[in-house]
Short mmCIF file of C-alpha atoms in Angstrom, two decimals:
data_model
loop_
_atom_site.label_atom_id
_atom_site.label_comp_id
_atom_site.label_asym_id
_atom_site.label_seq_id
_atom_site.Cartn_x
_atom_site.Cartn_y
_atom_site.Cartn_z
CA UNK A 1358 -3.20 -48.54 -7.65
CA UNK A 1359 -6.23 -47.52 -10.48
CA UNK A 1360 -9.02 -46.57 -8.12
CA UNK A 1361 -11.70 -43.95 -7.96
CA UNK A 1362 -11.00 -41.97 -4.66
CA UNK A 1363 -14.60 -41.61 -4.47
CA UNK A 1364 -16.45 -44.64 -5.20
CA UNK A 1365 -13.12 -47.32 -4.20
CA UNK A 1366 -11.26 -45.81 -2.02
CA UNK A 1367 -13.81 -44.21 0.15
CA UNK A 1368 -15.95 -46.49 2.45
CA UNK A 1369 -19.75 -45.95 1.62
CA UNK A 1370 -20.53 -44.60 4.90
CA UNK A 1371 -18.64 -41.90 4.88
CA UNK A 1372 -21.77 -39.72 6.10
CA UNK A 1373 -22.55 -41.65 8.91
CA UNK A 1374 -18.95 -41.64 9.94
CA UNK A 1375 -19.02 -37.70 9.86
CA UNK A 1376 -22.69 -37.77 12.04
CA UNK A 1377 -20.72 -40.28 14.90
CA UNK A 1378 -17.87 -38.13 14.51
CA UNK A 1379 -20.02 -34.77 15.59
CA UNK A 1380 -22.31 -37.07 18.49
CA UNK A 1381 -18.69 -37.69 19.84
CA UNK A 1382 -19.12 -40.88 19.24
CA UNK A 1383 -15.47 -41.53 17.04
CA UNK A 1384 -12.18 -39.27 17.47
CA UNK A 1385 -11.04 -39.70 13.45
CA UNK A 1386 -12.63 -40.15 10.78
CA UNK A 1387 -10.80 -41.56 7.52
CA UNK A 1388 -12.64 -39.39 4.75
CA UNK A 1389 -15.74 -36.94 4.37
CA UNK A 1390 -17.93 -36.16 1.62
CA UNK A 1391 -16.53 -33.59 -0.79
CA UNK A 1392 -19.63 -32.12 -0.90
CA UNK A 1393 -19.90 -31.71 2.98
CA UNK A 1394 -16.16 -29.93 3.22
CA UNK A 1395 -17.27 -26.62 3.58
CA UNK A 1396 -20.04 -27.19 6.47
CA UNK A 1397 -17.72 -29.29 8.37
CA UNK A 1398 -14.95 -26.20 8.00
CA UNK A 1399 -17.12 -24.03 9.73
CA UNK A 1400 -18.27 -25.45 12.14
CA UNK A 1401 -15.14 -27.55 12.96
CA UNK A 1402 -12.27 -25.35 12.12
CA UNK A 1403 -8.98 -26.63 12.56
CA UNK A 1404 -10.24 -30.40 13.20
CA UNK A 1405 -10.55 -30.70 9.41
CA UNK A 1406 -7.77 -31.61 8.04
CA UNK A 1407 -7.15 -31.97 4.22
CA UNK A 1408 -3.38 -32.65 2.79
CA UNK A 1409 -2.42 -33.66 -0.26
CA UNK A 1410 -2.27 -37.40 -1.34
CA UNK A 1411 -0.32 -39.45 -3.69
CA UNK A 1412 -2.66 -39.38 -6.49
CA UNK A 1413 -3.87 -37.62 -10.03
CA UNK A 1414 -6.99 -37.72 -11.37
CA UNK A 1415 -6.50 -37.00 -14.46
CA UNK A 1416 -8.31 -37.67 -18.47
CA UNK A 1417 -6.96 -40.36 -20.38
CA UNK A 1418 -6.22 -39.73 -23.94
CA UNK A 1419 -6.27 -42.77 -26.70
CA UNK A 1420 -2.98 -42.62 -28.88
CA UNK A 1421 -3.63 -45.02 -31.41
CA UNK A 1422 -7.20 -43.53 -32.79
CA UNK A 1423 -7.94 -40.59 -34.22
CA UNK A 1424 -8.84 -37.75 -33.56
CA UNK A 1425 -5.62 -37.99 -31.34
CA UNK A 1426 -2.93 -40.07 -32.96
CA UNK A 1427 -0.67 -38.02 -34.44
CA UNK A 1428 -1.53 -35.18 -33.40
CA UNK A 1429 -0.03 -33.40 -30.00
CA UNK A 1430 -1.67 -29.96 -31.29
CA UNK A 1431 -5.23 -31.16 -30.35
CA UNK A 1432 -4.05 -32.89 -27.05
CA UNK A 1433 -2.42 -29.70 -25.91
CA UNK A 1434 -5.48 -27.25 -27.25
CA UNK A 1435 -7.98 -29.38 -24.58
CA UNK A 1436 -5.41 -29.70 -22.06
CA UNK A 1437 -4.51 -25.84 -21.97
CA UNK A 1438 -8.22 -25.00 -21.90
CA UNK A 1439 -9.14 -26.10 -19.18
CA UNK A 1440 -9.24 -23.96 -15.56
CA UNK A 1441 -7.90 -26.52 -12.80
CA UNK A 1442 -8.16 -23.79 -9.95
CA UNK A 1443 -11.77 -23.30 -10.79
CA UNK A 1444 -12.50 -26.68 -10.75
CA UNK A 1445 -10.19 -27.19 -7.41
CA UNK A 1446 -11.96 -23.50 -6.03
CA UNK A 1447 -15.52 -24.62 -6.95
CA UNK A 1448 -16.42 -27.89 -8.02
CA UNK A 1449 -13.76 -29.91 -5.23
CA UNK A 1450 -14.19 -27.13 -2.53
CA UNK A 1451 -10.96 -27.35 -1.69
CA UNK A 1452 -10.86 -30.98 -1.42
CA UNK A 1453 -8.26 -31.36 -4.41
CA UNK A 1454 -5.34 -29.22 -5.64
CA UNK A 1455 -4.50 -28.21 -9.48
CA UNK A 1456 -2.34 -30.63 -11.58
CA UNK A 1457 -0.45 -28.92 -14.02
CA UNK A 1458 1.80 -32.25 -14.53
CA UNK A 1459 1.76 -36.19 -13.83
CA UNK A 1460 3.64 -36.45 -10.51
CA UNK A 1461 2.21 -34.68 -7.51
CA UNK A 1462 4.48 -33.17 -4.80
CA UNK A 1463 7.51 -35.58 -3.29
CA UNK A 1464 9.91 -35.25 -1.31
CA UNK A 1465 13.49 -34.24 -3.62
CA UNK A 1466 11.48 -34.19 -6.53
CA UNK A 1467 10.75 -31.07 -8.45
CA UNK A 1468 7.30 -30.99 -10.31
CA UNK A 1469 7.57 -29.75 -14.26
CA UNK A 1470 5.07 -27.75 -14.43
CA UNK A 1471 4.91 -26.33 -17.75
CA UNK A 1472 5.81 -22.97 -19.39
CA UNK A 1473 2.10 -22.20 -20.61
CA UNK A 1474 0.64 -23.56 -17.15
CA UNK A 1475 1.99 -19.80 -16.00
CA UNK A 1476 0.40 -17.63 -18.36
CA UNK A 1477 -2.43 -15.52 -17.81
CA UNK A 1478 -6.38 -17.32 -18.46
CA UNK A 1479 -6.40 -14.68 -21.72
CA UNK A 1480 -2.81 -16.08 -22.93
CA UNK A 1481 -3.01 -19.38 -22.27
CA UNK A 1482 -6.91 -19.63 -24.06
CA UNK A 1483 -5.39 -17.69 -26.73
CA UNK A 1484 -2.97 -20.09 -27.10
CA UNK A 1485 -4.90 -23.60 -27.18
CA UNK A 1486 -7.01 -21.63 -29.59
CA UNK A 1487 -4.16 -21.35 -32.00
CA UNK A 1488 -2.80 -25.40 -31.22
CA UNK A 1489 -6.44 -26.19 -32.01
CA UNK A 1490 -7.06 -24.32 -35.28
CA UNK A 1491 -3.20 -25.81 -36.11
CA UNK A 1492 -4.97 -29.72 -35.18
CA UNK A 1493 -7.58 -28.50 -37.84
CA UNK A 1494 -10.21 -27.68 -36.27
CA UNK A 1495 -12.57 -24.40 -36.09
CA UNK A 1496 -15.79 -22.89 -35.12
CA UNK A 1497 -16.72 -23.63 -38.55
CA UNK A 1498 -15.56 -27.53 -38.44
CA UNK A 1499 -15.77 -27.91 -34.08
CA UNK A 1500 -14.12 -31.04 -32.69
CA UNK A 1501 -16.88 -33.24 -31.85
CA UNK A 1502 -16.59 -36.37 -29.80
CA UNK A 1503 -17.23 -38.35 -26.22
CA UNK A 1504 -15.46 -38.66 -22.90
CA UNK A 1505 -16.15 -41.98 -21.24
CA UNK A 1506 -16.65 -41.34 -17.48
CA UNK A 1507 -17.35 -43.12 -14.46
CA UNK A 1508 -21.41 -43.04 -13.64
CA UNK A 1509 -22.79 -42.96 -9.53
CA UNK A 1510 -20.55 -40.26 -8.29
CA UNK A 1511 -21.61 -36.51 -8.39
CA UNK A 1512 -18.60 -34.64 -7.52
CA UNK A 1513 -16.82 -36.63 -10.18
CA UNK A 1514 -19.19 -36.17 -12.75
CA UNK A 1515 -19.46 -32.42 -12.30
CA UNK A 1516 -16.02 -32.03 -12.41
CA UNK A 1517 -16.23 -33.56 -16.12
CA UNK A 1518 -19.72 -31.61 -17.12
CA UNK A 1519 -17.18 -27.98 -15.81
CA UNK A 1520 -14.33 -29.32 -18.08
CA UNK A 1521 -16.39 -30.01 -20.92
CA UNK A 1522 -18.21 -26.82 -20.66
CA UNK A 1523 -14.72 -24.94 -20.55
CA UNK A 1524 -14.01 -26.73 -24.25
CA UNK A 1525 -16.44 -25.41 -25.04
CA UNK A 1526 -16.11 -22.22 -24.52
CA UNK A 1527 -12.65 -21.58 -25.02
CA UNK A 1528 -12.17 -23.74 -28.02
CA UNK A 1529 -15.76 -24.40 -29.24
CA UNK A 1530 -15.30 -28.30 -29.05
CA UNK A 1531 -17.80 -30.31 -28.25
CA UNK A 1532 -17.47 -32.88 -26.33
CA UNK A 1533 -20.22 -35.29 -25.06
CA UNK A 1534 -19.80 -37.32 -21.79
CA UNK A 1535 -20.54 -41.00 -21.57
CA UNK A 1536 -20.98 -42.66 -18.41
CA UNK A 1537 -19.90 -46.29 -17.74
CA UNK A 1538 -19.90 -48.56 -14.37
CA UNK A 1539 -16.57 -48.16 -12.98
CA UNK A 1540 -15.57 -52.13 -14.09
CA UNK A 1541 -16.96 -51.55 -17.41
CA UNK A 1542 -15.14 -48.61 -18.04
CA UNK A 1543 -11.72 -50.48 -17.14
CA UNK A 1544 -12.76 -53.31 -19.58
CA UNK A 1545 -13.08 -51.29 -22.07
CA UNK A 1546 -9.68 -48.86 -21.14
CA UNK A 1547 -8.01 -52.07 -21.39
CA UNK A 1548 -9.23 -52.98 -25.11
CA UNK A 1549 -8.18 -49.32 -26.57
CA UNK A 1550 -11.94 -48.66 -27.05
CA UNK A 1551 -12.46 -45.49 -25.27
CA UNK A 1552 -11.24 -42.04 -26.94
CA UNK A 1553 -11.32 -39.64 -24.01
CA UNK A 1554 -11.53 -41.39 -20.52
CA UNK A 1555 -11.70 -41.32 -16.77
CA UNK A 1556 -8.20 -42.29 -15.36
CA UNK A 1557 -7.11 -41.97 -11.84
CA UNK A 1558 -3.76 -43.21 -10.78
CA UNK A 1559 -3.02 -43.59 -6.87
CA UNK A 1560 0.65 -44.44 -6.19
CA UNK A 1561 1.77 -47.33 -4.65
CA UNK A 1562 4.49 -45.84 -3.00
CA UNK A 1563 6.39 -42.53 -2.94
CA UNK A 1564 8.39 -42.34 -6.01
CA UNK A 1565 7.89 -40.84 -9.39
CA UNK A 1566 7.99 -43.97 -11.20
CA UNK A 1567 5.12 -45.13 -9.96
CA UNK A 1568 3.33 -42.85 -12.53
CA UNK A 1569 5.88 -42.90 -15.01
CA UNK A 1570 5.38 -46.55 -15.56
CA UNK A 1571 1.69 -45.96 -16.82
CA UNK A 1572 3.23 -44.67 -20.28
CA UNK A 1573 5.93 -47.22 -21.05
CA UNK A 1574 5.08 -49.22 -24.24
CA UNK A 1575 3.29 -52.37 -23.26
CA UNK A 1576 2.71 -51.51 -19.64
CA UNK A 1577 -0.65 -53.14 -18.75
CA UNK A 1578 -2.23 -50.00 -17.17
CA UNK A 1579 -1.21 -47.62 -20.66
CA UNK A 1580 -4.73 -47.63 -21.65
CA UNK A 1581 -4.16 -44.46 -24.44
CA UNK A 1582 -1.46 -46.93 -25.75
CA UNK A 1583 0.76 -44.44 -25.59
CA UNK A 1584 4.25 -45.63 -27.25
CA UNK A 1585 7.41 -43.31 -27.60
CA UNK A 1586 11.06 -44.98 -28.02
CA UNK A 1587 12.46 -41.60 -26.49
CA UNK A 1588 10.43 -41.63 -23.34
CA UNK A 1589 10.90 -45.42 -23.20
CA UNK A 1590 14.75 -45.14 -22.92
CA UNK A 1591 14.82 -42.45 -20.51
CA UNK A 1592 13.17 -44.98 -18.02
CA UNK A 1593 15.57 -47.41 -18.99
CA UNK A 1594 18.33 -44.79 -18.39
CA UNK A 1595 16.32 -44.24 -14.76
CA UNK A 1596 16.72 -47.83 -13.88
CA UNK A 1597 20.12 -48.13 -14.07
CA UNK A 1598 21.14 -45.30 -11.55
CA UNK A 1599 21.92 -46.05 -8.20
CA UNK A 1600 21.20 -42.40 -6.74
CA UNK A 1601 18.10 -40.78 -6.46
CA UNK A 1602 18.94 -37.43 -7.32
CA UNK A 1603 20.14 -38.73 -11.13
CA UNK A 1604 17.25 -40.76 -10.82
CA UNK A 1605 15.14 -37.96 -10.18
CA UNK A 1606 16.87 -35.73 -13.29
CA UNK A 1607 15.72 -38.36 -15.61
CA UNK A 1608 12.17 -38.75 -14.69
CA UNK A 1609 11.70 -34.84 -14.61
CA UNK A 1610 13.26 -35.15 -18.53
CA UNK A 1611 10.59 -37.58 -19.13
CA UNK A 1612 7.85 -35.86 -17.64
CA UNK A 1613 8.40 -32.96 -19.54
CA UNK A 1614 8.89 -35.18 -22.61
CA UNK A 1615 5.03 -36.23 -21.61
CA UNK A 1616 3.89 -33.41 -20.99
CA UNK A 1617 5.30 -31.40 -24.69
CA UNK A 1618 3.75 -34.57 -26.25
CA UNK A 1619 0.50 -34.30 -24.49
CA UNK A 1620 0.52 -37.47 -23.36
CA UNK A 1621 -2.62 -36.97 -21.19
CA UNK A 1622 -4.56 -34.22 -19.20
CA UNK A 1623 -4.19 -33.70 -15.82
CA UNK A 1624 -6.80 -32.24 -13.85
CA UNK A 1625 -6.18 -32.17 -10.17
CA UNK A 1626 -4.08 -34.17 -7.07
CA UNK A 1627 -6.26 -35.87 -4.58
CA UNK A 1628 -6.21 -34.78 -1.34
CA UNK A 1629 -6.79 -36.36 2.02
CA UNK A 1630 -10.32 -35.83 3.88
CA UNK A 1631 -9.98 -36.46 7.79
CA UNK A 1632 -11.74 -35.17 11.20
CA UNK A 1633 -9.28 -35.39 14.14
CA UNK A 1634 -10.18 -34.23 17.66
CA UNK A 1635 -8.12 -31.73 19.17
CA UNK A 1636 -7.36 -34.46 21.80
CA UNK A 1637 -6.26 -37.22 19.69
CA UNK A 1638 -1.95 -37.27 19.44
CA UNK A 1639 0.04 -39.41 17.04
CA UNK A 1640 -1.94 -38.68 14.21
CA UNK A 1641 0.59 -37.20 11.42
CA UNK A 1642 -0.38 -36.89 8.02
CA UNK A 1643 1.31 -37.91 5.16
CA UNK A 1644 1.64 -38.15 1.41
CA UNK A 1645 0.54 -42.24 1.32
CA UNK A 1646 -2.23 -41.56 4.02
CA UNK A 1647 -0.92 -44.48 5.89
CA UNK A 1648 -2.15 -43.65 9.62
CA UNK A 1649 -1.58 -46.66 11.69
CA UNK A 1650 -3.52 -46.46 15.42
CA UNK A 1651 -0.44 -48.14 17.64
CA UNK A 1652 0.56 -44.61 16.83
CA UNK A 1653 -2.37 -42.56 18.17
CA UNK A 1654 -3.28 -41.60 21.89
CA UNK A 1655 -6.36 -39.54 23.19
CA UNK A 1656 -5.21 -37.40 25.82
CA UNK A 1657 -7.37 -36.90 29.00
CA UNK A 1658 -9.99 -34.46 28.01
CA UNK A 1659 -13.72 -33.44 29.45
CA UNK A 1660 -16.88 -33.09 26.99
CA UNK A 1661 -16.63 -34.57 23.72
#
Protein backbone atom coordinates (compact mmCIF):
# COMPACT_ATOMS: atom_id res chain seq x y z
CA UNK A 1 0.00 0.00 0.00
CA UNK A 2 1.72 3.77 -1.02
CA UNK A 3 0.58 5.82 1.96
CA UNK A 4 2.03 8.49 4.16
CA UNK A 5 1.97 6.98 7.77
CA UNK A 6 1.37 10.38 8.85
CA UNK A 7 -1.08 12.18 6.86
CA UNK A 8 -3.07 8.55 5.41
CA UNK A 9 -2.64 6.23 7.63
CA UNK A 10 -3.09 8.14 10.78
CA UNK A 11 -6.66 9.38 11.68
CA UNK A 12 -6.60 13.29 12.10
CA UNK A 13 -7.47 13.16 15.63
CA UNK A 14 -4.87 11.53 16.82
CA UNK A 15 -4.46 14.30 19.69
CA UNK A 16 -7.73 14.11 20.91
CA UNK A 17 -7.50 10.38 21.00
CA UNK A 18 -4.30 10.71 23.26
CA UNK A 19 -6.35 13.58 25.67
CA UNK A 20 -9.51 10.71 26.04
CA UNK A 21 -6.95 8.24 26.42
CA UNK A 22 -5.30 10.18 29.68
CA UNK A 23 -9.24 11.39 31.07
CA UNK A 24 -9.69 7.50 31.04
CA UNK A 25 -12.03 7.89 28.78
CA UNK A 26 -10.56 5.00 25.93
CA UNK A 27 -8.26 1.88 26.94
CA UNK A 28 -6.15 1.92 23.31
CA UNK A 29 -5.39 4.18 21.27
CA UNK A 30 -4.34 3.30 17.52
CA UNK A 31 -1.47 5.99 16.99
CA UNK A 32 0.04 9.21 18.75
CA UNK A 33 1.71 12.14 17.49
CA UNK A 34 5.40 11.65 16.83
CA UNK A 35 5.98 14.74 18.22
CA UNK A 36 4.12 13.89 21.56
CA UNK A 37 6.24 10.36 22.05
CA UNK A 38 8.47 11.52 24.50
CA UNK A 39 5.82 13.29 26.98
CA UNK A 40 3.59 10.41 26.77
CA UNK A 41 6.89 8.05 27.74
CA UNK A 42 7.22 9.76 30.81
CA UNK A 43 4.50 10.07 32.09
CA UNK A 44 3.03 6.71 30.88
CA UNK A 45 5.90 4.35 30.94
CA UNK A 46 5.33 1.00 29.87
CA UNK A 47 1.66 1.79 28.42
CA UNK A 48 3.44 3.17 25.32
CA UNK A 49 4.06 0.85 23.16
CA UNK A 50 6.01 1.34 19.83
CA UNK A 51 7.05 -1.88 17.55
CA UNK A 52 8.12 -1.98 14.38
CA UNK A 53 5.73 -2.04 11.31
CA UNK A 54 5.78 -3.34 7.87
CA UNK A 55 6.88 -0.30 6.18
CA UNK A 56 9.97 1.99 4.68
CA UNK A 57 9.95 5.35 4.19
CA UNK A 58 12.34 5.82 2.09
CA UNK A 59 13.60 8.67 -1.08
CA UNK A 60 12.78 7.77 -4.43
CA UNK A 61 15.40 8.13 -7.00
CA UNK A 62 14.45 8.79 -10.94
CA UNK A 63 16.48 6.28 -13.21
CA UNK A 64 15.79 7.50 -16.48
CA UNK A 65 16.98 11.39 -15.98
CA UNK A 66 19.97 12.69 -15.22
CA UNK A 67 21.71 13.53 -12.86
CA UNK A 68 20.99 9.80 -11.91
CA UNK A 69 20.79 7.57 -14.93
CA UNK A 70 23.75 5.97 -15.34
CA UNK A 71 25.28 6.66 -12.68
CA UNK A 72 25.18 4.35 -9.27
CA UNK A 73 28.30 6.50 -7.93
CA UNK A 74 26.05 9.55 -7.19
CA UNK A 75 23.10 7.37 -5.85
CA UNK A 76 25.39 5.68 -3.41
CA UNK A 77 27.45 9.14 -2.42
CA UNK A 78 23.72 10.62 -1.07
CA UNK A 79 22.63 7.42 0.21
CA UNK A 80 25.90 6.76 2.36
CA UNK A 81 25.73 10.34 3.66
CA UNK A 82 23.15 10.36 5.32
CA UNK A 83 22.87 9.54 9.44
CA UNK A 84 19.58 7.31 9.83
CA UNK A 85 20.16 6.90 13.72
CA UNK A 86 20.23 10.63 14.07
CA UNK A 87 17.33 11.10 12.26
CA UNK A 88 15.59 7.90 14.13
CA UNK A 89 17.42 9.42 17.73
CA UNK A 90 16.25 13.01 17.07
CA UNK A 91 14.00 13.99 14.49
CA UNK A 92 11.41 10.51 14.95
CA UNK A 93 12.08 10.31 18.78
CA UNK A 94 12.15 6.97 18.67
CA UNK A 95 9.09 6.58 16.73
CA UNK A 96 10.99 4.93 13.64
CA UNK A 97 14.02 2.63 13.35
CA UNK A 98 17.13 3.00 10.76
CA UNK A 99 16.80 1.39 7.26
CA UNK A 100 19.93 0.41 5.98
CA UNK A 101 18.01 -1.80 3.17
CA UNK A 102 14.44 -2.21 1.41
CA UNK A 103 12.82 -4.98 3.49
CA UNK A 104 12.29 -4.37 7.17
CA UNK A 105 12.51 -7.23 9.72
CA UNK A 106 10.40 -10.71 8.89
CA UNK A 107 10.09 -13.55 10.15
CA UNK A 108 12.95 -16.25 8.22
CA UNK A 109 14.15 -13.48 6.37
CA UNK A 110 17.57 -12.04 6.84
CA UNK A 111 17.90 -8.20 6.12
CA UNK A 112 21.13 -7.25 3.69
CA UNK A 113 22.30 -4.68 5.24
CA UNK A 114 25.23 -3.48 3.49
CA UNK A 115 29.04 -3.67 4.00
CA UNK A 116 29.52 0.27 4.24
CA UNK A 117 26.21 0.59 6.45
CA UNK A 118 28.91 -0.80 9.30
CA UNK A 119 31.61 1.53 9.04
CA UNK A 120 32.40 4.20 11.27
CA UNK A 121 30.44 8.05 10.49
CA UNK A 122 34.36 9.17 9.49
CA UNK A 123 34.68 6.01 7.00
CA UNK A 124 31.60 5.81 5.62
CA UNK A 125 31.54 10.03 4.85
CA UNK A 126 34.90 9.48 3.59
CA UNK A 127 33.69 7.12 1.41
CA UNK A 128 30.49 8.78 -0.33
CA UNK A 129 32.93 11.61 -0.64
CA UNK A 130 35.10 9.60 -2.94
CA UNK A 131 31.70 7.84 -4.98
CA UNK A 132 30.70 11.49 -5.33
CA UNK A 133 33.87 13.15 -6.68
CA UNK A 134 33.97 9.60 -8.98
CA UNK A 135 29.92 10.79 -10.18
CA UNK A 136 31.79 14.12 -11.03
CA UNK A 137 31.02 16.23 -8.79
CA UNK A 138 33.06 18.63 -6.26
CA UNK A 139 33.04 21.52 -3.96
CA UNK A 140 34.13 23.36 -6.90
CA UNK A 141 31.17 21.99 -9.33
CA UNK A 142 28.43 20.90 -6.10
CA UNK A 143 25.49 18.73 -7.18
CA UNK A 144 22.66 20.99 -7.26
CA UNK A 145 19.07 19.93 -7.55
CA UNK A 146 15.37 19.39 -5.77
CA UNK A 147 13.68 16.72 -3.71
CA UNK A 148 9.94 16.70 -4.21
CA UNK A 149 8.28 16.13 -0.79
CA UNK A 150 5.03 15.81 0.67
CA UNK A 151 3.77 19.46 2.18
CA UNK A 152 1.28 19.60 5.72
CA UNK A 153 3.26 17.26 7.83
CA UNK A 154 6.12 18.53 10.17
CA UNK A 155 7.80 15.52 11.35
CA UNK A 156 8.04 14.46 7.74
CA UNK A 157 9.30 17.50 6.47
CA UNK A 158 12.03 17.86 9.08
CA UNK A 159 13.16 14.62 8.53
CA UNK A 160 13.91 15.81 4.76
CA UNK A 161 15.27 19.55 5.82
CA UNK A 162 18.04 16.96 8.48
CA UNK A 163 18.82 14.81 5.33
CA UNK A 164 19.38 17.56 3.11
CA UNK A 165 21.41 19.42 5.56
CA UNK A 166 23.62 16.16 6.05
CA UNK A 167 24.37 16.45 1.95
CA UNK A 168 25.34 19.08 2.59
CA UNK A 169 27.70 18.80 4.81
CA UNK A 170 29.24 15.68 4.10
CA UNK A 171 29.26 15.96 0.38
CA UNK A 172 28.61 19.70 -0.24
CA UNK A 173 25.46 18.97 -2.47
CA UNK A 174 22.85 21.01 -2.53
CA UNK A 175 19.79 19.98 -2.60
CA UNK A 176 16.55 22.09 -2.46
CA UNK A 177 13.21 20.63 -1.18
CA UNK A 178 9.96 21.05 -3.01
CA UNK A 179 6.79 20.45 -1.43
CA UNK A 180 3.73 19.01 -3.25
CA UNK A 181 0.04 17.89 -1.94
CA UNK A 182 0.33 14.34 -1.28
CA UNK A 183 -2.05 13.46 -4.68
CA UNK A 184 -0.06 15.78 -6.67
CA UNK A 185 3.05 14.40 -5.80
CA UNK A 186 1.79 10.77 -6.88
CA UNK A 187 0.62 12.29 -10.25
CA UNK A 188 3.55 13.44 -10.94
CA UNK A 189 5.74 10.07 -9.47
CA UNK A 190 3.65 8.36 -11.89
CA UNK A 191 4.69 10.54 -15.10
CA UNK A 192 8.67 10.18 -14.30
CA UNK A 193 8.66 13.95 -13.54
CA UNK A 194 10.12 14.13 -10.17
CA UNK A 195 14.09 13.65 -9.70
CA UNK A 196 14.40 13.02 -5.98
CA UNK A 197 11.03 12.11 -4.22
CA UNK A 198 8.98 11.20 -1.21
CA UNK A 199 8.18 7.38 -1.38
CA UNK A 200 6.75 5.35 1.36
CA UNK A 201 5.90 1.76 0.79
CA UNK A 202 3.60 -0.10 3.48
CA UNK A 203 3.35 -3.85 2.78
CA UNK A 204 0.41 -5.54 2.07
CA UNK A 205 1.30 -8.53 3.69
CA UNK A 206 4.35 -10.16 5.30
CA UNK A 207 6.62 -11.17 2.61
CA UNK A 208 9.58 -9.62 0.94
CA UNK A 209 8.07 -9.39 -2.34
CA UNK A 210 5.82 -7.07 -1.47
CA UNK A 211 8.69 -4.48 -1.80
CA UNK A 212 10.56 -6.21 -4.28
CA UNK A 213 7.81 -5.79 -6.75
CA UNK A 214 8.18 -1.87 -6.66
CA UNK A 215 11.45 -2.26 -8.92
CA UNK A 216 10.40 -4.77 -11.56
CA UNK A 217 10.35 -3.15 -15.07
CA UNK A 218 6.89 -1.92 -15.79
CA UNK A 219 5.46 -2.36 -12.33
CA UNK A 220 2.93 0.50 -11.92
CA UNK A 221 4.26 1.74 -8.51
CA UNK A 222 8.32 1.92 -10.06
CA UNK A 223 8.08 5.56 -10.14
CA UNK A 224 12.30 6.02 -10.58
CA UNK A 225 11.61 3.66 -13.60
CA UNK A 226 14.01 1.65 -12.46
CA UNK A 227 14.72 -1.27 -15.15
CA UNK A 228 17.48 -4.05 -14.70
CA UNK A 229 17.15 -7.52 -16.74
CA UNK A 230 19.34 -9.09 -13.84
CA UNK A 231 17.15 -8.07 -10.97
CA UNK A 232 14.12 -8.79 -13.19
CA UNK A 233 15.03 -12.53 -13.57
CA UNK A 234 15.89 -13.13 -10.12
CA UNK A 235 12.12 -12.42 -9.32
CA UNK A 236 11.21 -14.58 -11.99
CA UNK A 237 13.60 -17.24 -10.53
CA UNK A 238 11.62 -16.34 -6.96
CA UNK A 239 8.32 -17.19 -8.45
CA UNK A 240 8.92 -20.40 -9.46
CA UNK A 241 10.05 -21.93 -6.03
CA UNK A 242 7.77 -23.69 -4.00
CA UNK A 243 9.76 -23.20 -0.56
CA UNK A 244 10.24 -20.22 1.23
CA UNK A 245 13.59 -20.58 2.35
CA UNK A 246 14.90 -20.70 -1.64
CA UNK A 247 12.46 -18.15 -2.01
CA UNK A 248 13.92 -16.15 0.56
CA UNK A 249 17.79 -16.77 -0.92
CA UNK A 250 16.70 -15.15 -4.05
CA UNK A 251 15.10 -12.06 -2.85
CA UNK A 252 18.12 -11.40 -0.40
CA UNK A 253 20.35 -11.77 -3.96
CA UNK A 254 18.14 -9.19 -5.33
CA UNK A 255 18.12 -6.90 -2.60
CA UNK A 256 21.63 -6.70 -2.50
CA UNK A 257 21.63 -6.42 -6.31
CA UNK A 258 19.38 -3.08 -5.37
CA UNK A 259 21.07 -2.00 -2.99
CA UNK A 260 25.04 -2.16 -5.00
CA UNK A 261 23.00 -0.42 -7.77
CA UNK A 262 21.54 2.20 -5.59
CA UNK A 263 18.37 1.66 -6.57
CA UNK A 264 16.89 4.06 -3.94
CA UNK A 265 17.60 5.50 -0.38
CA UNK A 266 16.25 4.20 2.51
CA UNK A 267 15.77 6.22 5.43
CA UNK A 268 13.95 4.57 8.23
CA UNK A 269 11.09 1.54 9.07
CA UNK A 270 7.88 2.80 10.46
CA UNK A 271 6.99 1.88 13.63
CA UNK A 272 3.75 1.37 15.45
CA UNK A 273 2.39 4.24 17.94
CA UNK A 274 -0.20 2.74 20.56
CA UNK A 275 -1.41 3.52 24.35
CA UNK A 276 -2.67 0.31 26.03
CA UNK A 277 -3.86 0.22 29.66
CA UNK A 278 -2.23 -2.04 31.89
CA UNK A 279 -5.71 -3.69 32.20
CA UNK A 280 -6.54 -4.30 28.70
CA UNK A 281 -5.50 -8.35 27.62
CA UNK A 282 -5.48 -9.69 24.08
CA UNK A 283 -3.76 -6.93 22.68
CA UNK A 284 -0.49 -8.45 20.86
CA UNK A 285 1.42 -6.53 18.57
CA UNK A 286 2.53 -7.37 15.39
CA UNK A 287 4.47 -6.61 12.24
CA UNK A 288 0.97 -5.78 9.98
CA UNK A 289 -0.56 -3.88 13.06
CA UNK A 290 -3.66 -5.85 12.55
CA UNK A 291 -5.30 -5.70 16.21
CA UNK A 292 -8.74 -7.03 15.95
CA UNK A 293 -11.05 -6.24 19.38
CA UNK A 294 -12.96 -9.93 19.51
CA UNK A 295 -9.45 -10.43 20.75
CA UNK A 296 -9.16 -7.89 23.60
CA UNK A 297 -10.63 -8.05 27.26
CA UNK A 298 -10.35 -5.36 30.11
CA UNK A 299 -9.81 -7.08 33.19
CA UNK A 300 -11.62 -5.91 36.41
CA UNK A 301 -9.69 -2.98 37.60
CA UNK A 302 -10.46 0.24 40.07
CA UNK A 303 -9.52 3.98 38.98
CA UNK A 304 -8.86 4.61 35.50
Amino acid sequence: TLVDKELVADPPDRNAQSQRYLAGQVQFVETIPTTDLPWLRRELGEQVVVRPYLGTFYIGVNDRLPPFRGNPQLRLALTMAIDRDKIAAHVLQGAGYPAWTLVPPLDGYQPQIPDWARLPDAQRHQLARQLYREAGYSAERPLRTELTIISGDPVTTLTYEAICAMWRTVLGAEVGLHPEEFKVLLQNNRLHRNILFHNAWIGDYPDPYTFMQLFKTGFDLNYGGYSRPEYDALLAQAALQTRNAERYRIYQQAERFLNADGAYIPVYYYAVRHLVKPYLKGFAPNIVDRNPSRHMYLLEHAGE
